[in-house]
Tab-separated table of C-alpha atoms in Angstrom:
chain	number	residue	atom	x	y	z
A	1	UNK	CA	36.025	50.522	78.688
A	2	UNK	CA	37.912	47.506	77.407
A	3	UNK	CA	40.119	45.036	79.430
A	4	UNK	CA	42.609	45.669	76.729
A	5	UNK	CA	42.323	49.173	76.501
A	6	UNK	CA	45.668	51.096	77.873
A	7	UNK	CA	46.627	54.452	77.948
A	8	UNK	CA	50.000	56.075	78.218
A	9	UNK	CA	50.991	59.854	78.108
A	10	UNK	CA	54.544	60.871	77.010
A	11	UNK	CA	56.502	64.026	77.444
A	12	UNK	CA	56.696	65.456	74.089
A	13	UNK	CA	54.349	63.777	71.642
A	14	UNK	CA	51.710	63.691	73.938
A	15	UNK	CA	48.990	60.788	74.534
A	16	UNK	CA	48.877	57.194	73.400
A	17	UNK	CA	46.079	54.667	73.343
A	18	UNK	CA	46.109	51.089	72.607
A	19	UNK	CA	43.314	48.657	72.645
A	20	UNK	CA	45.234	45.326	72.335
A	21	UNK	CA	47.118	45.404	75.911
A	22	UNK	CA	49.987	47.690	74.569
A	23	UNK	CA	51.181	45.965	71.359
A	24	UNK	CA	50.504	48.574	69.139
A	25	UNK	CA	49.764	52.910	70.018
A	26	UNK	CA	47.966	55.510	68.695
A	27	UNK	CA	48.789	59.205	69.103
A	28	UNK	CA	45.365	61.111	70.219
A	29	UNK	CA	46.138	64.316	70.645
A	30	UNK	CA	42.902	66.623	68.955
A	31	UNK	CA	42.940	69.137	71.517
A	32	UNK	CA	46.158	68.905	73.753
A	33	UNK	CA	48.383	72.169	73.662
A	34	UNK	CA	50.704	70.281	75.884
A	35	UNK	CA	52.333	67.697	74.575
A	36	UNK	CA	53.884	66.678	78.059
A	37	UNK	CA	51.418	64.393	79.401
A	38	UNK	CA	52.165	63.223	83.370
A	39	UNK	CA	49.496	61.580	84.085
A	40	UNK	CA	46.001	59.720	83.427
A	41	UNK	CA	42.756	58.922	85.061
A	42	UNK	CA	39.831	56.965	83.717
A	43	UNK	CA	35.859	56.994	85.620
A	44	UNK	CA	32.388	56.796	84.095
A	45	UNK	CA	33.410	57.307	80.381
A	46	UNK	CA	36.020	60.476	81.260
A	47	UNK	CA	39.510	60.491	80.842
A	48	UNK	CA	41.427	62.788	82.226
A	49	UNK	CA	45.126	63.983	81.506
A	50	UNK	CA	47.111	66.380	83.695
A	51	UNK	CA	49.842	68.088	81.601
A	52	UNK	CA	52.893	70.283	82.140
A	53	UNK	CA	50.231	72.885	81.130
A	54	UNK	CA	47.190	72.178	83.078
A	55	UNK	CA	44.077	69.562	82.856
A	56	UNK	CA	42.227	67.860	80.000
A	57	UNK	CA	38.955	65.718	79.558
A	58	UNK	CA	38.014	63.487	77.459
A	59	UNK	CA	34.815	61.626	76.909
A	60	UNK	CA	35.336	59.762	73.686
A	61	UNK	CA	38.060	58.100	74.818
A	62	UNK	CA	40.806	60.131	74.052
A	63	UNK	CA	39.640	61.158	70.357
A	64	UNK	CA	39.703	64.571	71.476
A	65	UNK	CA	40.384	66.688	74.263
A	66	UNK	CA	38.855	69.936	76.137
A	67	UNK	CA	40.939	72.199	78.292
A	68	UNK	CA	39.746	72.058	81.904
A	69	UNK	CA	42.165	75.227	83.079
A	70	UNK	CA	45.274	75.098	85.052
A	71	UNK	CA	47.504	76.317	82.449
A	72	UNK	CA	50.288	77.323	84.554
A	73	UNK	CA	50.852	74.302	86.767
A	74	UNK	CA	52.263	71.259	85.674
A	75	UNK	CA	49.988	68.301	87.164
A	76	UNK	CA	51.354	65.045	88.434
A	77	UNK	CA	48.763	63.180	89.307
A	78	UNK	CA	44.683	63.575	88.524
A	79	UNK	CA	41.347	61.761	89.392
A	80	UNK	CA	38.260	61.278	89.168
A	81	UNK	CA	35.244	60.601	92.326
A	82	UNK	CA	32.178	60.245	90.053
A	83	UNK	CA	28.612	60.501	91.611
A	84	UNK	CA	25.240	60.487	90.558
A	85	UNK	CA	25.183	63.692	88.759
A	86	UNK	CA	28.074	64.609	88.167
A	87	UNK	CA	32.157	64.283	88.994
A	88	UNK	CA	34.504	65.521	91.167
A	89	UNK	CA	37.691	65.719	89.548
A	90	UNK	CA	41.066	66.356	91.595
A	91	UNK	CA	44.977	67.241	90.547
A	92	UNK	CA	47.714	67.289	91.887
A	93	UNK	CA	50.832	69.963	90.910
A	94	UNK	CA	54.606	69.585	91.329
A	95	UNK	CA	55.164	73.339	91.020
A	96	UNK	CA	53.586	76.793	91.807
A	97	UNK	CA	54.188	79.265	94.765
A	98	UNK	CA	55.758	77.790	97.713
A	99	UNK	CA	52.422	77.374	100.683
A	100	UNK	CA	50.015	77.962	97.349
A	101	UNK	CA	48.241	74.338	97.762
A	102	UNK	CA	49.253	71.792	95.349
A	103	UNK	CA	46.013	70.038	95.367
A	104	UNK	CA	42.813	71.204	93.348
A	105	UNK	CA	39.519	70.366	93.459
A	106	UNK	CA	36.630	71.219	90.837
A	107	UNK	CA	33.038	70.017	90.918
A	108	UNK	CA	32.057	69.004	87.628
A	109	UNK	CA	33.855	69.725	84.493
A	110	UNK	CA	33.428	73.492	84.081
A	111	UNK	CA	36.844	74.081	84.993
A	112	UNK	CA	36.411	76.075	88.215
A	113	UNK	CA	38.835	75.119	90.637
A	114	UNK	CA	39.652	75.551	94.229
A	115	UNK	CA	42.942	75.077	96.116
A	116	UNK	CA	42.344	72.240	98.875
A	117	UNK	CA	43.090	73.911	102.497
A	118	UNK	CA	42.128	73.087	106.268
A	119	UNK	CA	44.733	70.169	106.896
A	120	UNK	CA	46.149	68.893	103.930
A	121	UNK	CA	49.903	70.649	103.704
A	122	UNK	CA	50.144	73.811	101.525
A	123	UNK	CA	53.619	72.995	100.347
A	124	UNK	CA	52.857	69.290	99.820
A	125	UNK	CA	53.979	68.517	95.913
A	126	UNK	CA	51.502	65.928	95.298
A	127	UNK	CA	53.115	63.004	93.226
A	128	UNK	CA	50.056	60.597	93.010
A	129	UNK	CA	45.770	60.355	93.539
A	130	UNK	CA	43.922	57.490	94.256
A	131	UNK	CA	40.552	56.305	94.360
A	132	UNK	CA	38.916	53.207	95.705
A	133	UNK	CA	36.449	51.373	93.601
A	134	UNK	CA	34.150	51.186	96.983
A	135	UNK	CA	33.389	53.257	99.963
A	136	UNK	CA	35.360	51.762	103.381
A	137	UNK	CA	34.235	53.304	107.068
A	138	UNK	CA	32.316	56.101	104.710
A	139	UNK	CA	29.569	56.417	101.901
A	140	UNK	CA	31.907	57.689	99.439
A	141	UNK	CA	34.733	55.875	97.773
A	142	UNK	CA	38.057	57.068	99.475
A	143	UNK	CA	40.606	59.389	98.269
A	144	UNK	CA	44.709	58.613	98.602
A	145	UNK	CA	47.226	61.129	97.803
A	146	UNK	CA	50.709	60.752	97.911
A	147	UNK	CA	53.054	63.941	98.349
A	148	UNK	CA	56.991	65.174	99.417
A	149	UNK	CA	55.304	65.096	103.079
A	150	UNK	CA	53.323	61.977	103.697
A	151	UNK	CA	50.423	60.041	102.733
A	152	UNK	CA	46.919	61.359	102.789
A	153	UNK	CA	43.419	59.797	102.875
A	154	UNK	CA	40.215	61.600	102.569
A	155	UNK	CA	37.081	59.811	102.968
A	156	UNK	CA	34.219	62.627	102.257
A	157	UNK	CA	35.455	63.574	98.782
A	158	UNK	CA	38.496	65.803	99.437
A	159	UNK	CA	36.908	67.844	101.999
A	160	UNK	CA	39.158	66.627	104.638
A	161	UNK	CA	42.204	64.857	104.625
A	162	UNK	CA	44.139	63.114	107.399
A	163	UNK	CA	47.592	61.536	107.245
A	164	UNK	CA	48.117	58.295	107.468
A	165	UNK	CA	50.702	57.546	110.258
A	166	UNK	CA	53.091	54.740	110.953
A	167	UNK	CA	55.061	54.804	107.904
A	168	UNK	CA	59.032	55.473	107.866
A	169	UNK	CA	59.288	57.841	104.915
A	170	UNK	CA	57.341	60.920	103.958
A	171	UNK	CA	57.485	60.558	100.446
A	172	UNK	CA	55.540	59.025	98.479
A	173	UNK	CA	55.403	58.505	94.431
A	174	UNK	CA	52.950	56.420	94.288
A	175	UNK	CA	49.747	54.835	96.556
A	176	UNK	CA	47.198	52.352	95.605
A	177	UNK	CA	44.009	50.729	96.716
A	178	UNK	CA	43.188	47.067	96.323
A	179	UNK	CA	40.386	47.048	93.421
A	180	UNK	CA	38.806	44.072	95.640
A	181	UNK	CA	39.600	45.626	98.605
A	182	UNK	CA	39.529	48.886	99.630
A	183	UNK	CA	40.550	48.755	103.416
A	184	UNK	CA	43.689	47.481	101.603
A	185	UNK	CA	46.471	50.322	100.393
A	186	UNK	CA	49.493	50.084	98.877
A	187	UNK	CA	52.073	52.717	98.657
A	188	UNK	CA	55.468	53.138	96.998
A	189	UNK	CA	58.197	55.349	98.516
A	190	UNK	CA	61.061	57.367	97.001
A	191	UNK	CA	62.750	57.494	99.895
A	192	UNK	CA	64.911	60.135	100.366
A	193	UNK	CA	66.353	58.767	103.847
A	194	UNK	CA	67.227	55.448	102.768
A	195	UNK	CA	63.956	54.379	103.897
A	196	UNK	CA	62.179	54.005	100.010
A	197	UNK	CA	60.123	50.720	99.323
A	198	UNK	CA	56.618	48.666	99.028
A	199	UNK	CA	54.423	49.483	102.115
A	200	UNK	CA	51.039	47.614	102.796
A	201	UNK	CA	47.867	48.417	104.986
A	202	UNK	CA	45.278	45.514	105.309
A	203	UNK	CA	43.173	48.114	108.066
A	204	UNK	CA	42.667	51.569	106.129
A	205	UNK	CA	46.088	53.134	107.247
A	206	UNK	CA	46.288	52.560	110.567
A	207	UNK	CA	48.655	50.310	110.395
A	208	UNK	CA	51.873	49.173	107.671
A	209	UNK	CA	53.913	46.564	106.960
A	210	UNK	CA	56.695	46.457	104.356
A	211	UNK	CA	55.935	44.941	100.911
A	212	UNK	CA	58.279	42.703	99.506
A	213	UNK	CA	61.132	40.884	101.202
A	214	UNK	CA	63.233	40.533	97.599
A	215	UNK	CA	63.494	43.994	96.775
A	216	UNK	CA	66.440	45.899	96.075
A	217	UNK	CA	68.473	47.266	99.096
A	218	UNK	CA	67.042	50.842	100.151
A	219	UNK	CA	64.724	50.679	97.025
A	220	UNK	CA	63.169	53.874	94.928
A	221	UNK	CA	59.612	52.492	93.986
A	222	UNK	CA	58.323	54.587	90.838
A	223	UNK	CA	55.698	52.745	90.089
A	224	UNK	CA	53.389	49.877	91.233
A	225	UNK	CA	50.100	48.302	89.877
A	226	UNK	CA	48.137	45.478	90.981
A	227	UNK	CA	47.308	41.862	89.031
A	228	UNK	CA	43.289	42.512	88.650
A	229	UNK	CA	42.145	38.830	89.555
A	230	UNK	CA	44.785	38.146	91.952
A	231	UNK	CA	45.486	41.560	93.795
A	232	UNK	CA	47.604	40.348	96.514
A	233	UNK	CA	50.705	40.160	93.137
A	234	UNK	CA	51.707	43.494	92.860
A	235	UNK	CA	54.211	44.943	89.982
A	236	UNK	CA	56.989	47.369	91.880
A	237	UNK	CA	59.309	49.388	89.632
A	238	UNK	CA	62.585	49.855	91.652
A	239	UNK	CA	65.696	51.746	91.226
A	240	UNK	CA	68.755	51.559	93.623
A	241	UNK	CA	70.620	55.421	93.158
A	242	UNK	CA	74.077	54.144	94.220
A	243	UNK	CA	74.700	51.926	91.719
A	244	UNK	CA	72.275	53.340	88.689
A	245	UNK	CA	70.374	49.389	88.488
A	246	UNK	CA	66.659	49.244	87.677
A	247	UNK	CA	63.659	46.915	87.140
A	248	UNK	CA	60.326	45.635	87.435
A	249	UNK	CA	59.917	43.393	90.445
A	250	UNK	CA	56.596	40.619	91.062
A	251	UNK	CA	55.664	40.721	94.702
A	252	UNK	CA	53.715	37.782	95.504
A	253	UNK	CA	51.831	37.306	98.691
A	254	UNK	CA	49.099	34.200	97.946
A	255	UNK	CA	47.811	33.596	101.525
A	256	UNK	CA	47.527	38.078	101.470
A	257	UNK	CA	48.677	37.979	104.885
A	258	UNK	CA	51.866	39.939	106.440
A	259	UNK	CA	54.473	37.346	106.427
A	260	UNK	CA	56.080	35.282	104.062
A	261	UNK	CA	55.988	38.232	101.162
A	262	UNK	CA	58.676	38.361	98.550
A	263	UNK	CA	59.607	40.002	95.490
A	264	UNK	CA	61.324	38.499	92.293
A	265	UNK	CA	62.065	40.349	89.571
A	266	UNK	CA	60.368	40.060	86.372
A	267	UNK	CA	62.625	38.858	82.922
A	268	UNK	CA	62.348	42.114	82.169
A	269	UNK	CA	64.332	43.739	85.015
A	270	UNK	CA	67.541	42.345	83.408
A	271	UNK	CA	67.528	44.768	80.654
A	272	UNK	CA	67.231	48.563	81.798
A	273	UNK	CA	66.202	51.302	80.165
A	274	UNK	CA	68.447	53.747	78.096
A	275	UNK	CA	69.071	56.968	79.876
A	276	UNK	CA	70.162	59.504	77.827
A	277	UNK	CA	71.249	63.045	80.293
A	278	UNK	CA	70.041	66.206	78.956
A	279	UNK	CA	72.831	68.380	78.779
A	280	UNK	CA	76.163	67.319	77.706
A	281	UNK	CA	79.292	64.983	78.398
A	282	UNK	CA	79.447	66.541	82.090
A	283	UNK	CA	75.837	64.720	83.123
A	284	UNK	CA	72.504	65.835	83.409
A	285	UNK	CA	71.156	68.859	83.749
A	286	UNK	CA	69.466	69.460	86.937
A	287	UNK	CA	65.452	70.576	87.573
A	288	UNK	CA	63.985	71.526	90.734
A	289	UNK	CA	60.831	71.126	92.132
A	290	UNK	CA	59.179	74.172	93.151
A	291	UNK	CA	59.580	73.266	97.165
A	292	UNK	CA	62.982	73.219	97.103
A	293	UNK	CA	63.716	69.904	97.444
A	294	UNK	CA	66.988	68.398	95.889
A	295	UNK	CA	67.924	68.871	92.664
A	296	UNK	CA	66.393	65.999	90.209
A	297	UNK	CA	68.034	64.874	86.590
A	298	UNK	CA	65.578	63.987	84.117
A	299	UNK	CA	66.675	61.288	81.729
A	300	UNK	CA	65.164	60.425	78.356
A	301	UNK	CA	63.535	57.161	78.363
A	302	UNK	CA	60.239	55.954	77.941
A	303	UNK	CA	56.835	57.023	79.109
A	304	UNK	CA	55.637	60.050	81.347
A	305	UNK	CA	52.297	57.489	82.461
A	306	UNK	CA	50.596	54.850	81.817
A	307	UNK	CA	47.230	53.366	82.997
A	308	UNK	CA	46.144	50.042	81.556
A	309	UNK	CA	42.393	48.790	82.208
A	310	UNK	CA	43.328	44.859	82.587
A	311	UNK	CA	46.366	45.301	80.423
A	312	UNK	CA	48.947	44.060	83.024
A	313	UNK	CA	51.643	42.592	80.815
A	314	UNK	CA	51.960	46.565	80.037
A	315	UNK	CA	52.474	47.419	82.769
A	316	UNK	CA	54.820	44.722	83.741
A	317	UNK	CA	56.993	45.840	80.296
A	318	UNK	CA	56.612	49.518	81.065
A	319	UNK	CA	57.333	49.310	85.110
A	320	UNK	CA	60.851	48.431	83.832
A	321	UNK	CA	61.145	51.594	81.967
A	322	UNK	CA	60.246	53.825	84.886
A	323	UNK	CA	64.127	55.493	85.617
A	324	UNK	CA	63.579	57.958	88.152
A	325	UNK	CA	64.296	62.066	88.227
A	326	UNK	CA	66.937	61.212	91.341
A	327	UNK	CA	69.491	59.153	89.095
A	328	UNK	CA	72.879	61.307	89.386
A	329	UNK	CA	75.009	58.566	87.684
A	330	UNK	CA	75.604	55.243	87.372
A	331	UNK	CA	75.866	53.145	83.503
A	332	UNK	CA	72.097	51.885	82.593
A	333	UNK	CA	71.764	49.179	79.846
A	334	UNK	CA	69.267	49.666	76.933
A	335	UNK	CA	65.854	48.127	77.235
A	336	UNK	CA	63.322	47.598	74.542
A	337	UNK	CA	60.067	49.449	74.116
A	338	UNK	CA	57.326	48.564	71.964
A	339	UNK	CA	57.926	49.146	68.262
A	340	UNK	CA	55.172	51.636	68.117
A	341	UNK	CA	56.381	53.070	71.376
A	342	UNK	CA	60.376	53.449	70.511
A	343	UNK	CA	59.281	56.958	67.816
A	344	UNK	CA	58.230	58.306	71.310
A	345	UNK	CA	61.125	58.260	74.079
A	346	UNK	CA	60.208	60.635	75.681
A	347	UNK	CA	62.024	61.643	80.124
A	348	UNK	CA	60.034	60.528	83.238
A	349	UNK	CA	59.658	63.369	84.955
A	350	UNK	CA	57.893	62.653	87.635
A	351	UNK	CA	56.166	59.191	88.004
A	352	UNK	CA	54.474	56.931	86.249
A	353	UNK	CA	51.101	55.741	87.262
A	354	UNK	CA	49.118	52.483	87.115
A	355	UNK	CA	45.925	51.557	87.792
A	356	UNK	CA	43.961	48.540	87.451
A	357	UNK	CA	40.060	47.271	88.359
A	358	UNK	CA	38.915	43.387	88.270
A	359	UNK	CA	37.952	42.649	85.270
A	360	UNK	CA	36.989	39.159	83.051
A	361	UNK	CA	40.561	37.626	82.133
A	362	UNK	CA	42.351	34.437	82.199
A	363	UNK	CA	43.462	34.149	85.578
A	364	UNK	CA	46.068	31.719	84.554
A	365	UNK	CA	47.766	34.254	82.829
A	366	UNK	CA	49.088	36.465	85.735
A	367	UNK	CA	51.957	39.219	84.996
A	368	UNK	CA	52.676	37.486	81.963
């Protein structure tokens, strides 16, 4: 995989690649019967994409894609644990039966999967999957997920989970490891209590902090990704749902310690995305998930997610674009996409994930 390789998934012209750090896409789509793509994951030479009809692989890059089952789920989040033989591939759904499970699990890529029981909620709607790029307290890299009922870590490849305590909201849209660190997390909250922002844990989840001094007030995080040479900068998309105002924010924390973080927003925050509602001049038209949490708008806008391999000026453009399904109102200003991107504006529904690993770039460069 190249440093400049980035990969974004859109709701209904399905998946994009670019291999010059997002300047111009490519529509790769031999293969995909769903053209709603939510959300990406790249190990070992396999890409997978989790679709509002199930999951796909990939192993030349996105050229062409298998069906990997799953057809009636829509899947928010995917991953991949690889191991010496083989992979274990994960995905997370934001509908099905109510107590179904909403996290799957399938060794190898034969499609066979199994519902993940024992602890981990069956009525959890899993919004995001994570995995570390080293083992921490275990021989196997650990697992995050982040659901409508708290943040999980597994740490024997999704046999068990355990939730990760001391945080003041329960849900979570997106969770991240440090790629040089993986005792480090960080996590991005909705917030449905008022209590939404940038958490950190520098001790595996035992303990958090909040991430991020200069955020917005009461802040909707939708997305977050890490600077690969310098992960103590994080990128937080935030949205405030009072008064409709979005944008990508730098948090920088140089010393990586507790105090003394804050968050400025990037030039990009000043321009927000276009939000178009779905149904008429009355405002949008509301979707549930299948929980029964609170009715969510979907607006059209940009992508459904994106994960760029060293590409972070991507994701610091894209961040911006991130409006979330919770918006009920409020005026939004138009931002601008990528010229190869703008044929494509296609609604968030969900989230929009980011994930980055250390690789060889100027280090001068930053966020860009």
């Amino acid at each position: 995989m190249q440093p400049a390789t980035a990969y974004a998934g859109t709701q209904t012209a399905g998946f994009y690649k670019s291999v010059d750090e997002g300047k111009t896409w490519i529509a790769q789509n031999q293969g995909l019967t769903s053209m709603d793509v939510r959300s990406i994951a790249v190990a070992s030479g396999l890409v997978l994409a989790g679709t509002a009809q199930g999951v796909y692989s990939s192993i030349d890059g996105g050229a062409s894609w298998h069906s990997l089952g799953l057809e009636s789920l829509d899947i928010a989040a995917v991953a991949i644990l690889p191991s010496a033989t083989s992979s274990t591939v994960f995905a997370g759904a934001d509908n099905g039966t109510a107590g179904s499970g909403f996290l799957l699990k399938s060794e190898g890529l034969g499609g066979s999967w199994a519902v993940v029981k024992g602890n981990f909620p069956g009525d959890a709607v899993v919004a995001s999957l994570a995995v570390a790029s080293a083992p921490s307290g275990g021989t196997d890299p650990p697992l995050l997920a982040g659901t409508s009922q708290g943040l999980y870590r597994s740490d024997d490849r999704g046999a068990t989970w355990s939730p990760l305590a001391g945080l003041p909201t329960s849900d979570f849209n997106i969770a991240l490891f440090n790629p040089a660190n993986a005792d480090q997390i960080y996590a991005g909250s909705d917030g449905d209590q008022g209590n939404g922002g940038v958490f950190r844990s520098l001790d595996r989840g035992a303990s958090w902090s909040s991430f991020g001094a200069g955020l917005p007030i009461k802040p909707r995080i939708t997305a977050l990704a890490l600077q690969p040479l310098n992960p103590a900068q994080v990128v937080a998309a935030a949205w405030n749902p009072t008064t409709g105002s979005a944008g990508a924010y730098r948090i920088a924390d140089p010393a990586a310690t507790v105090a003394g973080v804050t968050a400025s927003a990037l030039p990009s925050a000043s321009s927000h995305p276009s939000a178009t509602p779905r149904a008429g001049a009355g405002g949008p038209a509301p979707v549930r998930r299948s929980s029964g949490t609170p009715a969510y708008a979907t607006y059209a806008v940009a992508v459904t997610a994106l994960l760029a391999l060293g590409a972070v000026a991507v994701t610091a453009r894209l961040a911006a674009l991130t409006i979330p399904p919770r918006v009920q109102g409020g005026a939004l200003r138009p931002a601008t996409l990528p010229s190869s991107l703008r044929s494509v504006q296609h609604g968030l529904r969900r989230s929009i994930a980011a994930a980055h690993h250390p690789v060889e770039t100027d280090p001068e460069r930053g966020f860009g």
